Coordinates of C-alpha atoms in Angstrom, one line a residue:
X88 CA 94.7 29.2 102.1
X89 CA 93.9 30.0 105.5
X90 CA 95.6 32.8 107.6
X91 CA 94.8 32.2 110.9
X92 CA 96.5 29.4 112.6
X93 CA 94.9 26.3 113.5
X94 CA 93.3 25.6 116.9
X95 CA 95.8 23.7 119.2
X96 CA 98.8 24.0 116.2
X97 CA 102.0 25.6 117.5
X98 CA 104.0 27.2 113.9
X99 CA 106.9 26.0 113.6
X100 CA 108.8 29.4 114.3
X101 CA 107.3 29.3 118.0
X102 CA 109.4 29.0 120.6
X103 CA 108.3 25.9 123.4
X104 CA 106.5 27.4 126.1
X105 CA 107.2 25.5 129.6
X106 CA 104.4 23.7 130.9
X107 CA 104.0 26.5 133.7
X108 CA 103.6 29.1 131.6
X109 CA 101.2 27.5 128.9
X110 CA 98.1 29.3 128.4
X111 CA 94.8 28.0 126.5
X112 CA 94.5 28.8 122.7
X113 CA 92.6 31.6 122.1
X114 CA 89.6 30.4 120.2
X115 CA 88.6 32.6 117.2
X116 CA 85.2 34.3 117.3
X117 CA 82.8 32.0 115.3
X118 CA 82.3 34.3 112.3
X119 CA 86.5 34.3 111.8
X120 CA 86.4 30.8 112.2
X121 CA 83.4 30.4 109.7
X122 CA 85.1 33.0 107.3
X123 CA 88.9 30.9 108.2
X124 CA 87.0 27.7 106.9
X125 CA 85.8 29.3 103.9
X126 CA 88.9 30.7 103.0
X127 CA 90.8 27.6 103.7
X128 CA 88.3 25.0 101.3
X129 CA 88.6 27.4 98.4
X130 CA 92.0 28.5 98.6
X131 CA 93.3 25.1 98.4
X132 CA 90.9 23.4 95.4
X133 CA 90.3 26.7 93.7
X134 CA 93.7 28.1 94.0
X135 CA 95.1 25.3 90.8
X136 CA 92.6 27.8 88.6
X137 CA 93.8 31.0 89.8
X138 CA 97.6 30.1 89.1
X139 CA 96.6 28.4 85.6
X140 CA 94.7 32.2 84.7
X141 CA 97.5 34.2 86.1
X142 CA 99.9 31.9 84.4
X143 CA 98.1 32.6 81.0
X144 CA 96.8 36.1 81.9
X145 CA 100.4 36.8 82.1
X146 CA 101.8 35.2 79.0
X147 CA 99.0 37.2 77.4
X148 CA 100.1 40.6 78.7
X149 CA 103.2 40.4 75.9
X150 CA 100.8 40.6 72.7
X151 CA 101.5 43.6 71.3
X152 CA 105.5 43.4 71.7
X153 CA 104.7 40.1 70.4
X154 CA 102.3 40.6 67.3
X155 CA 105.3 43.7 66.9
X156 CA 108.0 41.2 66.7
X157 CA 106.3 38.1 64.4
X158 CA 104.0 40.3 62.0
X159 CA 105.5 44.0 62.3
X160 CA 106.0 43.4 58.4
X161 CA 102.4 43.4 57.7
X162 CA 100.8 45.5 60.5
X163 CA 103.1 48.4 60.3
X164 CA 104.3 50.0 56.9
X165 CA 108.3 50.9 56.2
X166 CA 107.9 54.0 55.1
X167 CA 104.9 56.6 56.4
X168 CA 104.2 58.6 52.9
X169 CA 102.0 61.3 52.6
X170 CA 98.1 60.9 51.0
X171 CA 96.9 57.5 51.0
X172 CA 95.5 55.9 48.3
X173 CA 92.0 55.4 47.7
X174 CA 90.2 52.7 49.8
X175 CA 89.0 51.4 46.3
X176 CA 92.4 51.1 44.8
X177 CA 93.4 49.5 47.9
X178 CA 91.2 47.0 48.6
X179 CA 91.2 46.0 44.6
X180 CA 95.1 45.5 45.8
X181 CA 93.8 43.1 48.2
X182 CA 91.2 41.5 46.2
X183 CA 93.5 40.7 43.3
X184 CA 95.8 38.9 46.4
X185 CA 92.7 37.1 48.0
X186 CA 90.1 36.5 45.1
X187 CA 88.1 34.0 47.2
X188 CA 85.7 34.7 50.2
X189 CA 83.6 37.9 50.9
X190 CA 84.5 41.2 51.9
X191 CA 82.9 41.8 55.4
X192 CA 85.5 44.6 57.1
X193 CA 87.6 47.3 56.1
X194 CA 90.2 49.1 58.9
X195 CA 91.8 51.9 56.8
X196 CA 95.6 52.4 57.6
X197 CA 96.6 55.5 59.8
X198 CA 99.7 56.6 60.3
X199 CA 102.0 53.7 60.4
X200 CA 99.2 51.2 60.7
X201 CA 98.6 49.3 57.3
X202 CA 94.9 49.3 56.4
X203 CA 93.4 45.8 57.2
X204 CA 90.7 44.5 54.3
X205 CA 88.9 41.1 56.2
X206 CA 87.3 38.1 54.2
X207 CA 85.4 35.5 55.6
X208 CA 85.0 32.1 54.1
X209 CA 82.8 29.3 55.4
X210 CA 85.8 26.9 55.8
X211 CA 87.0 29.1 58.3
X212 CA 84.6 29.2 60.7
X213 CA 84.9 31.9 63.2
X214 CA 88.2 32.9 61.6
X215 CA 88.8 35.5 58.8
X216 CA 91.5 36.0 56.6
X217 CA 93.0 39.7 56.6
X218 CA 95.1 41.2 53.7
X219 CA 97.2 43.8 54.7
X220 CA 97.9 47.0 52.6
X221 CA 100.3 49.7 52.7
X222 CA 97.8 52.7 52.3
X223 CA 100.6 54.6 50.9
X224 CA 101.5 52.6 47.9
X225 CA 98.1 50.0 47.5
X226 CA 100.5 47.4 47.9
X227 CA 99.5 44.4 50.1
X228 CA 102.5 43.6 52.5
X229 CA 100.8 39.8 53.4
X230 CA 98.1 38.2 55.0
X231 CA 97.0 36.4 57.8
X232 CA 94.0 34.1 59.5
X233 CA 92.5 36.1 62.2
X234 CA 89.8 36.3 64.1
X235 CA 87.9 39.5 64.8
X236 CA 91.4 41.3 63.9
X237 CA 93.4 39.3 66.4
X238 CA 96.7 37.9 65.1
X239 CA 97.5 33.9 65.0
X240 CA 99.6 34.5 68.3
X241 CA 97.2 36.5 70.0
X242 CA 94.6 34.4 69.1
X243 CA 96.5 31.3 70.2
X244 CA 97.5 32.9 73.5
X245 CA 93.6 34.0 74.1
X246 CA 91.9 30.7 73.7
X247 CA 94.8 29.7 76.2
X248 CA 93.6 31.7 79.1
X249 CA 90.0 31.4 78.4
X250 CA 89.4 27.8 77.7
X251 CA 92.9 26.2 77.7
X252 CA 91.9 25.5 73.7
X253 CA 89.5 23.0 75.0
X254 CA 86.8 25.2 73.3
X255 CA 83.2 25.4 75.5
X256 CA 84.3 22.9 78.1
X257 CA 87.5 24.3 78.9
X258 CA 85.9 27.9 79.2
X259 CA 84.6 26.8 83.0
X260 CA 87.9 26.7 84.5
X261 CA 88.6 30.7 83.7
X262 CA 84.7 31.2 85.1
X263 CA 85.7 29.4 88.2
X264 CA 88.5 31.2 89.0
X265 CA 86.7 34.8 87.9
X266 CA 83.9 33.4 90.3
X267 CA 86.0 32.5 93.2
X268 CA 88.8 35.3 93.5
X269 CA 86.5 38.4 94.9
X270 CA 85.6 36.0 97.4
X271 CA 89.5 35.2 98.4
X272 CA 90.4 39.0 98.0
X273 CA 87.6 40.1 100.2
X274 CA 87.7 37.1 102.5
X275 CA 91.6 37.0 103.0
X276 CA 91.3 41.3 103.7
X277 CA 88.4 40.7 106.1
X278 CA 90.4 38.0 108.3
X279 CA 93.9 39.7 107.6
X280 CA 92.1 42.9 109.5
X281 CA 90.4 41.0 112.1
X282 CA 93.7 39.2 113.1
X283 CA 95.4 42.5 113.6
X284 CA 92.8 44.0 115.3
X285 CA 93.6 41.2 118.0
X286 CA 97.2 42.5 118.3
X287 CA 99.3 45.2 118.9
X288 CA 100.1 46.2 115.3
X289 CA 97.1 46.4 113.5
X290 CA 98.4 49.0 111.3
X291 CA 101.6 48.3 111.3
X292 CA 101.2 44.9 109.5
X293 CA 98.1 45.6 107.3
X294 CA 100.4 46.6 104.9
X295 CA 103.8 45.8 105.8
X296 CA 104.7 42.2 106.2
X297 CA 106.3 41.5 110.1
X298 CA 109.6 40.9 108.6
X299 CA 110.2 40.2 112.4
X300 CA 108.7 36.8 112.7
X301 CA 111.1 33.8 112.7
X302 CA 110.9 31.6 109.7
X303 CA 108.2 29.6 109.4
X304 CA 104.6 29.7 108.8
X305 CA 104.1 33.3 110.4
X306 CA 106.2 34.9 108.2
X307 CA 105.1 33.1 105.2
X308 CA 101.4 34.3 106.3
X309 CA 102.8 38.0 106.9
X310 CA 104.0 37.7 102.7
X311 CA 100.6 36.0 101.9
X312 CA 98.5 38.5 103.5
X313 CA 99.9 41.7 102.7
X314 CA 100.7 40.9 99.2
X315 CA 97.0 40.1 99.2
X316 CA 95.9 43.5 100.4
X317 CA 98.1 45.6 97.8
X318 CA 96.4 43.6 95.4
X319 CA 92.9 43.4 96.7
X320 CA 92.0 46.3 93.8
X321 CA 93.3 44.7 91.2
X322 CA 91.7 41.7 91.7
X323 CA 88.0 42.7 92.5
X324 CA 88.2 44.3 89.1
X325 CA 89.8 41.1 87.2
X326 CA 87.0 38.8 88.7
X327 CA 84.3 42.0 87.7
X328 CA 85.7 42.5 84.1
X329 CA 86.3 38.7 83.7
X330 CA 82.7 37.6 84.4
X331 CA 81.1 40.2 82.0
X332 CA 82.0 37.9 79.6
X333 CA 82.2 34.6 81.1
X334 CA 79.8 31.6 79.5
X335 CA 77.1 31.7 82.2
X336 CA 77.7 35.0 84.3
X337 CA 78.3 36.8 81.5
X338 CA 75.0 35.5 80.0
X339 CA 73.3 36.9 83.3
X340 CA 75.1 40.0 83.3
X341 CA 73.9 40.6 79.8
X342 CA 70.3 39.8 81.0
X343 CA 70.5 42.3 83.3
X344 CA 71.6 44.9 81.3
X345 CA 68.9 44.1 78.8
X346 CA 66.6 44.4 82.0
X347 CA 68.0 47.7 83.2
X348 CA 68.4 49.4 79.5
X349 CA 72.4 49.7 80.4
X350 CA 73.6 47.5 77.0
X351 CA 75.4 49.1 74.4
X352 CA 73.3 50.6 72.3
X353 CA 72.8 49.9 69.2
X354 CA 72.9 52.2 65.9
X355 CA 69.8 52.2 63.4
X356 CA 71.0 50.7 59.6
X357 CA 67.2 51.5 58.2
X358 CA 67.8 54.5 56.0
X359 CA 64.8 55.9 57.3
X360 CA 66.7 56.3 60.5
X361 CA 64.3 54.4 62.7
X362 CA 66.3 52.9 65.8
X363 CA 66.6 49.1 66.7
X364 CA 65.7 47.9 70.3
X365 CA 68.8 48.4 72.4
X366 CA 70.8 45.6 72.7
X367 CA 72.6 43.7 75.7
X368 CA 76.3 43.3 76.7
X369 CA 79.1 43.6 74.6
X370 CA 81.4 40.4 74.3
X371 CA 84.8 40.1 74.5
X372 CA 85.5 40.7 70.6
X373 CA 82.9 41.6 68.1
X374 CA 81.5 39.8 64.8
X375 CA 80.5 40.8 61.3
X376 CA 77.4 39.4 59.9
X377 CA 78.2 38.0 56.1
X378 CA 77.6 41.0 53.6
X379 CA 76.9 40.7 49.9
X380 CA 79.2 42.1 47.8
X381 CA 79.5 46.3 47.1
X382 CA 81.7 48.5 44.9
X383 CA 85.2 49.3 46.3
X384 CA 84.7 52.9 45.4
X385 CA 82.0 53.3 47.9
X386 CA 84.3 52.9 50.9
X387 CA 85.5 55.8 50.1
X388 CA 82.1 57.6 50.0
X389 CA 81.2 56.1 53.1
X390 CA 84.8 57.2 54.6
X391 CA 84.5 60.9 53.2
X392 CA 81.1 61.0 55.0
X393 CA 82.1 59.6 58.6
X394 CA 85.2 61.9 58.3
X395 CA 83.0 65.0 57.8
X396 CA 80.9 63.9 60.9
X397 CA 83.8 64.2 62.8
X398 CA 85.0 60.6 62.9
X399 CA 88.6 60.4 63.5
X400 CA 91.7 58.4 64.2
X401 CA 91.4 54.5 63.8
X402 CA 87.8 53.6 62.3
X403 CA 85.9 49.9 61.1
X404 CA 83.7 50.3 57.8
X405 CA 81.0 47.6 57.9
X406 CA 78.8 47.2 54.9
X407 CA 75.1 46.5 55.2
X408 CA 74.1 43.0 55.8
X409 CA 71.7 43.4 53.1
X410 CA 70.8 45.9 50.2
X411 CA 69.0 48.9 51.0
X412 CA 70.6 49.5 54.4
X413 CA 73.1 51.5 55.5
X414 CA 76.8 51.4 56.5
X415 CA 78.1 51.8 59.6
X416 CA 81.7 53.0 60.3
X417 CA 82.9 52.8 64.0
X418 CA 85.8 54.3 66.0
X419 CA 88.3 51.6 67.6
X420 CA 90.8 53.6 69.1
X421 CA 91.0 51.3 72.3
X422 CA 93.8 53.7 74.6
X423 CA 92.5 56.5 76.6
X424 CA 90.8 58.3 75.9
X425 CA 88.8 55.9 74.0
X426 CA 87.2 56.8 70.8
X427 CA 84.3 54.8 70.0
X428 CA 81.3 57.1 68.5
X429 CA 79.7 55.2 65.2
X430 CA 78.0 56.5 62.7
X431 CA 75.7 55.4 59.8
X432 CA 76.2 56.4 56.0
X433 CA 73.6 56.1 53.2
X434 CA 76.1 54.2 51.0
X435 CA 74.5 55.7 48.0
X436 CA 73.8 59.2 49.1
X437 CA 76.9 59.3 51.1
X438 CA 74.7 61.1 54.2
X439 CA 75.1 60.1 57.5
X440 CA 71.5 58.5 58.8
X441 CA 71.9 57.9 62.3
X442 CA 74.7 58.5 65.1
X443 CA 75.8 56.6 68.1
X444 CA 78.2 58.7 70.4
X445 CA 80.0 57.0 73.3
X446 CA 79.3 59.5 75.9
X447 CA 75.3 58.9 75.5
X448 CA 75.9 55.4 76.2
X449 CA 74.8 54.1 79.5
X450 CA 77.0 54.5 82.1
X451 CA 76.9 50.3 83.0
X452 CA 77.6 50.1 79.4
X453 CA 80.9 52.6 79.5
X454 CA 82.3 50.8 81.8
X455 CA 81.7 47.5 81.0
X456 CA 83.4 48.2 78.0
X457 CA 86.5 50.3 79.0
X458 CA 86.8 47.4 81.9
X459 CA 87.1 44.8 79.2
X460 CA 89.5 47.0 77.1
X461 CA 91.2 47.3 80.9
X462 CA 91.4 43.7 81.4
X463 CA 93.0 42.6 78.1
X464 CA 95.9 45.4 78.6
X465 CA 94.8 48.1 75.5
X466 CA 93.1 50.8 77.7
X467 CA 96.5 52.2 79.1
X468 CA 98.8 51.1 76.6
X469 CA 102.5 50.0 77.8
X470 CA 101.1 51.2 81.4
X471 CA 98.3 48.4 81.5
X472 CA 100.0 45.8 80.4
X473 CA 102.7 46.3 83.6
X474 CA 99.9 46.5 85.8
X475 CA 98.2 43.4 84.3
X476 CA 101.8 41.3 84.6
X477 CA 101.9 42.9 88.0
X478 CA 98.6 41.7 89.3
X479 CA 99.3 38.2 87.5
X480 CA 103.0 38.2 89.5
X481 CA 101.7 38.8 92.5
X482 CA 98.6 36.6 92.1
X483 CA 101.1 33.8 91.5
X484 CA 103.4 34.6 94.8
X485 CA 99.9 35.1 96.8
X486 CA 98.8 30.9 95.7
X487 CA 102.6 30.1 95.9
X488 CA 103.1 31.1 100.0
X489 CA 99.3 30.1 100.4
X490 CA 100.2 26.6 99.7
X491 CA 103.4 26.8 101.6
X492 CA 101.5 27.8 104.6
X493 CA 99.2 24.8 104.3
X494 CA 102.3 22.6 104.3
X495 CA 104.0 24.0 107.1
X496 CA 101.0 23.8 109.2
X497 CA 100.4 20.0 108.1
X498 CA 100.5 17.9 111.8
X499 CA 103.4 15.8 112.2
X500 CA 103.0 14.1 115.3
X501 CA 102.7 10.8 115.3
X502 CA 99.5 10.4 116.9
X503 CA 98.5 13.5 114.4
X504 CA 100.0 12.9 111.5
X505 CA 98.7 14.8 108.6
X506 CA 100.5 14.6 105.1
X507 CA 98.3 16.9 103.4
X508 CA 97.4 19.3 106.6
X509 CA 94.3 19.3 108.3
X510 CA 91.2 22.2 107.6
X511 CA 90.1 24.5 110.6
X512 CA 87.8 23.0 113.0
X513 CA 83.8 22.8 111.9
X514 CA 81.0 23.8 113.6
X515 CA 81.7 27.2 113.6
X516 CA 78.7 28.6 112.2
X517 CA 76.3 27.4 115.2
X518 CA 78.1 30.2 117.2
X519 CA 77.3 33.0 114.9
X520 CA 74.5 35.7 116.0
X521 CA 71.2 35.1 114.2
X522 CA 71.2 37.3 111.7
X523 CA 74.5 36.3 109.7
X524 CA 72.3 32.8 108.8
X525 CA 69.0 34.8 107.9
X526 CA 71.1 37.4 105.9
X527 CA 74.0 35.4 104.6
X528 CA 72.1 32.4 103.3
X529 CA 70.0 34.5 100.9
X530 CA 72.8 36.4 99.6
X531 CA 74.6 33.0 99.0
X532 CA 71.4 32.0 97.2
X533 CA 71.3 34.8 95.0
X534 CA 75.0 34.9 94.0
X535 CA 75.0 31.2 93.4
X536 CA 72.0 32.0 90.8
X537 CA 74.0 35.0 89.7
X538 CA 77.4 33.4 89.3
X539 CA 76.4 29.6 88.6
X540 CA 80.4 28.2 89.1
X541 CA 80.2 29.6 92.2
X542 CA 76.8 28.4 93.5
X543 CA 77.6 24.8 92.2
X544 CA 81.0 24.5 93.4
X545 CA 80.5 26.2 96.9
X546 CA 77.6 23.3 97.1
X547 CA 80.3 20.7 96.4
X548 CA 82.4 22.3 99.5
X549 CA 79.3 21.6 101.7
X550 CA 78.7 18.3 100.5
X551 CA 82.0 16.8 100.9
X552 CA 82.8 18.7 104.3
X553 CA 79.7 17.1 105.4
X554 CA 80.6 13.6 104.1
X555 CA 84.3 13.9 105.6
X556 CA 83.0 14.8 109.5
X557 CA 80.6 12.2 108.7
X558 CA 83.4 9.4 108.3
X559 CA 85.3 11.7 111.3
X560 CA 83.0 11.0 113.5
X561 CA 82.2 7.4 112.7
X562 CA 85.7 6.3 113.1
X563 CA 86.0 8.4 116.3
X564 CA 82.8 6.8 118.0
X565 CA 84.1 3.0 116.5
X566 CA 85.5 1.2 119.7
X567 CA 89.2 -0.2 119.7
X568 CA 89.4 -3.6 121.3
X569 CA 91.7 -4.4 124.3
X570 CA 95.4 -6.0 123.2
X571 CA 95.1 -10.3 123.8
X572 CA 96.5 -11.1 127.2
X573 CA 100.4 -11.4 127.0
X574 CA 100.9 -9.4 124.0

């Protein structure tokens, strides 16, 4: 979605200019020409995958008024009472309304919040059931199949925007878009500046559409553009946060953190408090490895013990994968500011072995983590989740007027004629100083390692622009033969 006008096109808001008063196009510097053609190839075959994620991202933003309105029976008690019951006699309440499958979480309820007791079974898969328990009375208000403690809907409305529930295949389409919308952003600021530079109101319009311009393609531009700019932010962070966990950036981006010591740390389970090797990334949502099974009254030991080290709010008890290790019991208050120290408990002793505190993490690994609690809308509460259907709105309006302006610039001369509208002219690079080659083709190398979607996709660009002034050419150079006498 281009936003400079094409060589030799007049927009349809443009008044005729007499014959004696025409004055040659002004021909774009070859670097805003290259950086035009760039913008133009990817806006109009990546753009489909940037209104299918904002579409989705959007529909995605209304999860908690949603999981509120469909399962507010079962996440949220009626009545807030005073002590809670014992996590044993609780999750004996649960057992006795979900005897099959083991017992691999426990989410004690606080507050309003009903305490969450998870069981995983092997014909579920990836999913769990969860049994849901008023911690005030032990009695379980329902249950539901979740996965890593999302509900059905959220669940359903995630796999949308992330793989359109096409499962692995369907999860390139989201790393696409992530891939290609810092390069729009940053491309469409870079040649929204350069063409007001050229005129009188550079600052005037950077941020303010001209609502001056006649209708047409120029004012259609002005909307594109400056909606672009207030959302240039928003995006570079989307296409950041979104890549961390993406199927083959995100695998690199983990590598690299394994490679710089930035992952999340993790927390030593060996009672003799000797640390594991600090591990990469953190994904999207978390698992729970299969745990055999332990007495109920031990949560509670292991509760009392992570409440004495100062553990509050919102917490997840894990138990030990296998005997003779400890527990771990981890913070999950996801709003700022974020509680996510961990700790783990001898479950026998009931002594805490080994501590993990969020502020010793990494700083890569802090914010990797509160970007991802950023991009799915928890980090800010209510105030993320209008920012988020903000940035998906205006996405939307920004692919919307893009497209418009390719079809009001489409050639409709007859000699011309264009249904689909024509790119800007080639060649452009062969004009740029030397060192924009000898720098920018490395960097293109590198990201298209770093960011596969984008390396492979940007080489499809090449190839078929190459193919189609191939053909241009060959039909131009193919000689028409002169009309038969008398016709």
């Amino acid at each position: 979605m281009s936003v400079t006008e094409l060589p030799g096109d007049r927009a349809p808001d443009s008044p005729a200019t007499p014959p004696d008063a025409a004055r040659p196009a002004r021909r774009p510097a070859p670097l805003t020409a290259l950086l035009t053609r760039l913008h133009f190839y990817a806006g109009v075959l990546v753009a489909p995958f940037l209104l299918v994620a904002a579409l989705t991202g959007l529909a995605y933003t209304i999860t908690p008024q949603l999981d509120a309105a469909l399962y507010g029976d079962k996440l949220t008690v009626a009545t807030v009472g005073g002590q809670p019951r014992p996590l044993a006699e609780q999750i004996a309440a649960a057992r006795a309304a979900h005897p099959d499958g083991t017992l691999t979480t426990v989410q004690p309820g606080t507050g309003e919040r009903t305490t969450q007791v998870v069981f995983a079974r092997e014909d579920l898969g990836d999913r769990q059931h969860t049994v849901y328990v008023d911690p005030y009375t032990a009695e379980v208000a329902g249950q539901l199949t979740t996965w890593f403690g999302s509900t059905p809907a959220t669940t359903w409305l995630d796999d949308l925007h992330r793989n359109l529930h096409l499962g692995d295949v369907g999860r390139h389409y989201s790393e696409i878009a992530a891939s290609w919308l810092w390069v729009l952003a940053l491309g469409g600021v870079v040649l929204w500046w350069r063409r007001r530079a050229a005129g009188r109101a550079r600052a005037r319009h950077l941020l303010v559409p001209d609502l001056s311009a006649g209708r047409g393609v120029r004012r259609t531009r002005g909307w594109h553009a400056t909606t672009g700019v207030w959302l240039t932010v928003g995006l570079l962070f989307l296409a950041a946060t979104g890549l961390t966990w993406s199927r083959y950036a995100g695998a690199n981006f983990g590598a690299g953190l394994d490679a710089l010591r930035a992952g999340t740390p993790e927390i030593s389970t060996t009672l003799d408090g000797v640390p594991p090797a600090t591990g990469g990334g953190e994904h999207q949502h978390g698992g729970t490895a299969t745990t055999p099974a332990a007495e109920p009254a031990t949560y509670d030991r292991v509760l009392g013990a992570a409440r004495a080290a100062g553990l509050s709010g919102p917490v997840e008890i894990a138990p030990a994968a296998q005997d003779g290790a400890a527990w771990t019991v981890a913070q999950t208050d996801d709003t700022w500011p974020v509680a996510y120290d961990r700790v783990a408990v001898d479950p026998t002793a009931g002594t805490v072995t080994a501590r993990s505190d969020f502020a010793d993490w990494p700083l890569l690994a802090k914010l990797s983590k509160l970007g991802i609690q950023a991009h799915m809308g928890r980090l800010l509460g209510p105030v993320n989740q209008v920012l988020l259907a903000a940035l998906a709105l205006g996405l939307l309006c920004v692919v919307v007027w893009g497209y418009r302006m390719w079809w009001q610039r489409r050639p409709t001369r007859a000699d011309r004629r264009a249904p689909l509208g024509a790119p800007p002219a080639r060649g452009a690079w062969r004009g740029t100083p030397w060192w924009v080659p000898a720098v920018g083709v490395p960097v293109v190398v590198a990201l298209g390692w770093a960011l596969p979607w984008f390396g492979g996709t940007l080489l499809g660009f090449l190839v078929v622009d190459a193919l189609a002034g191939l053909v241009g050419r060959r039909r131009r150079n193919v000689p028409v033969s002169p009309a038969p006498a008398g016709n």
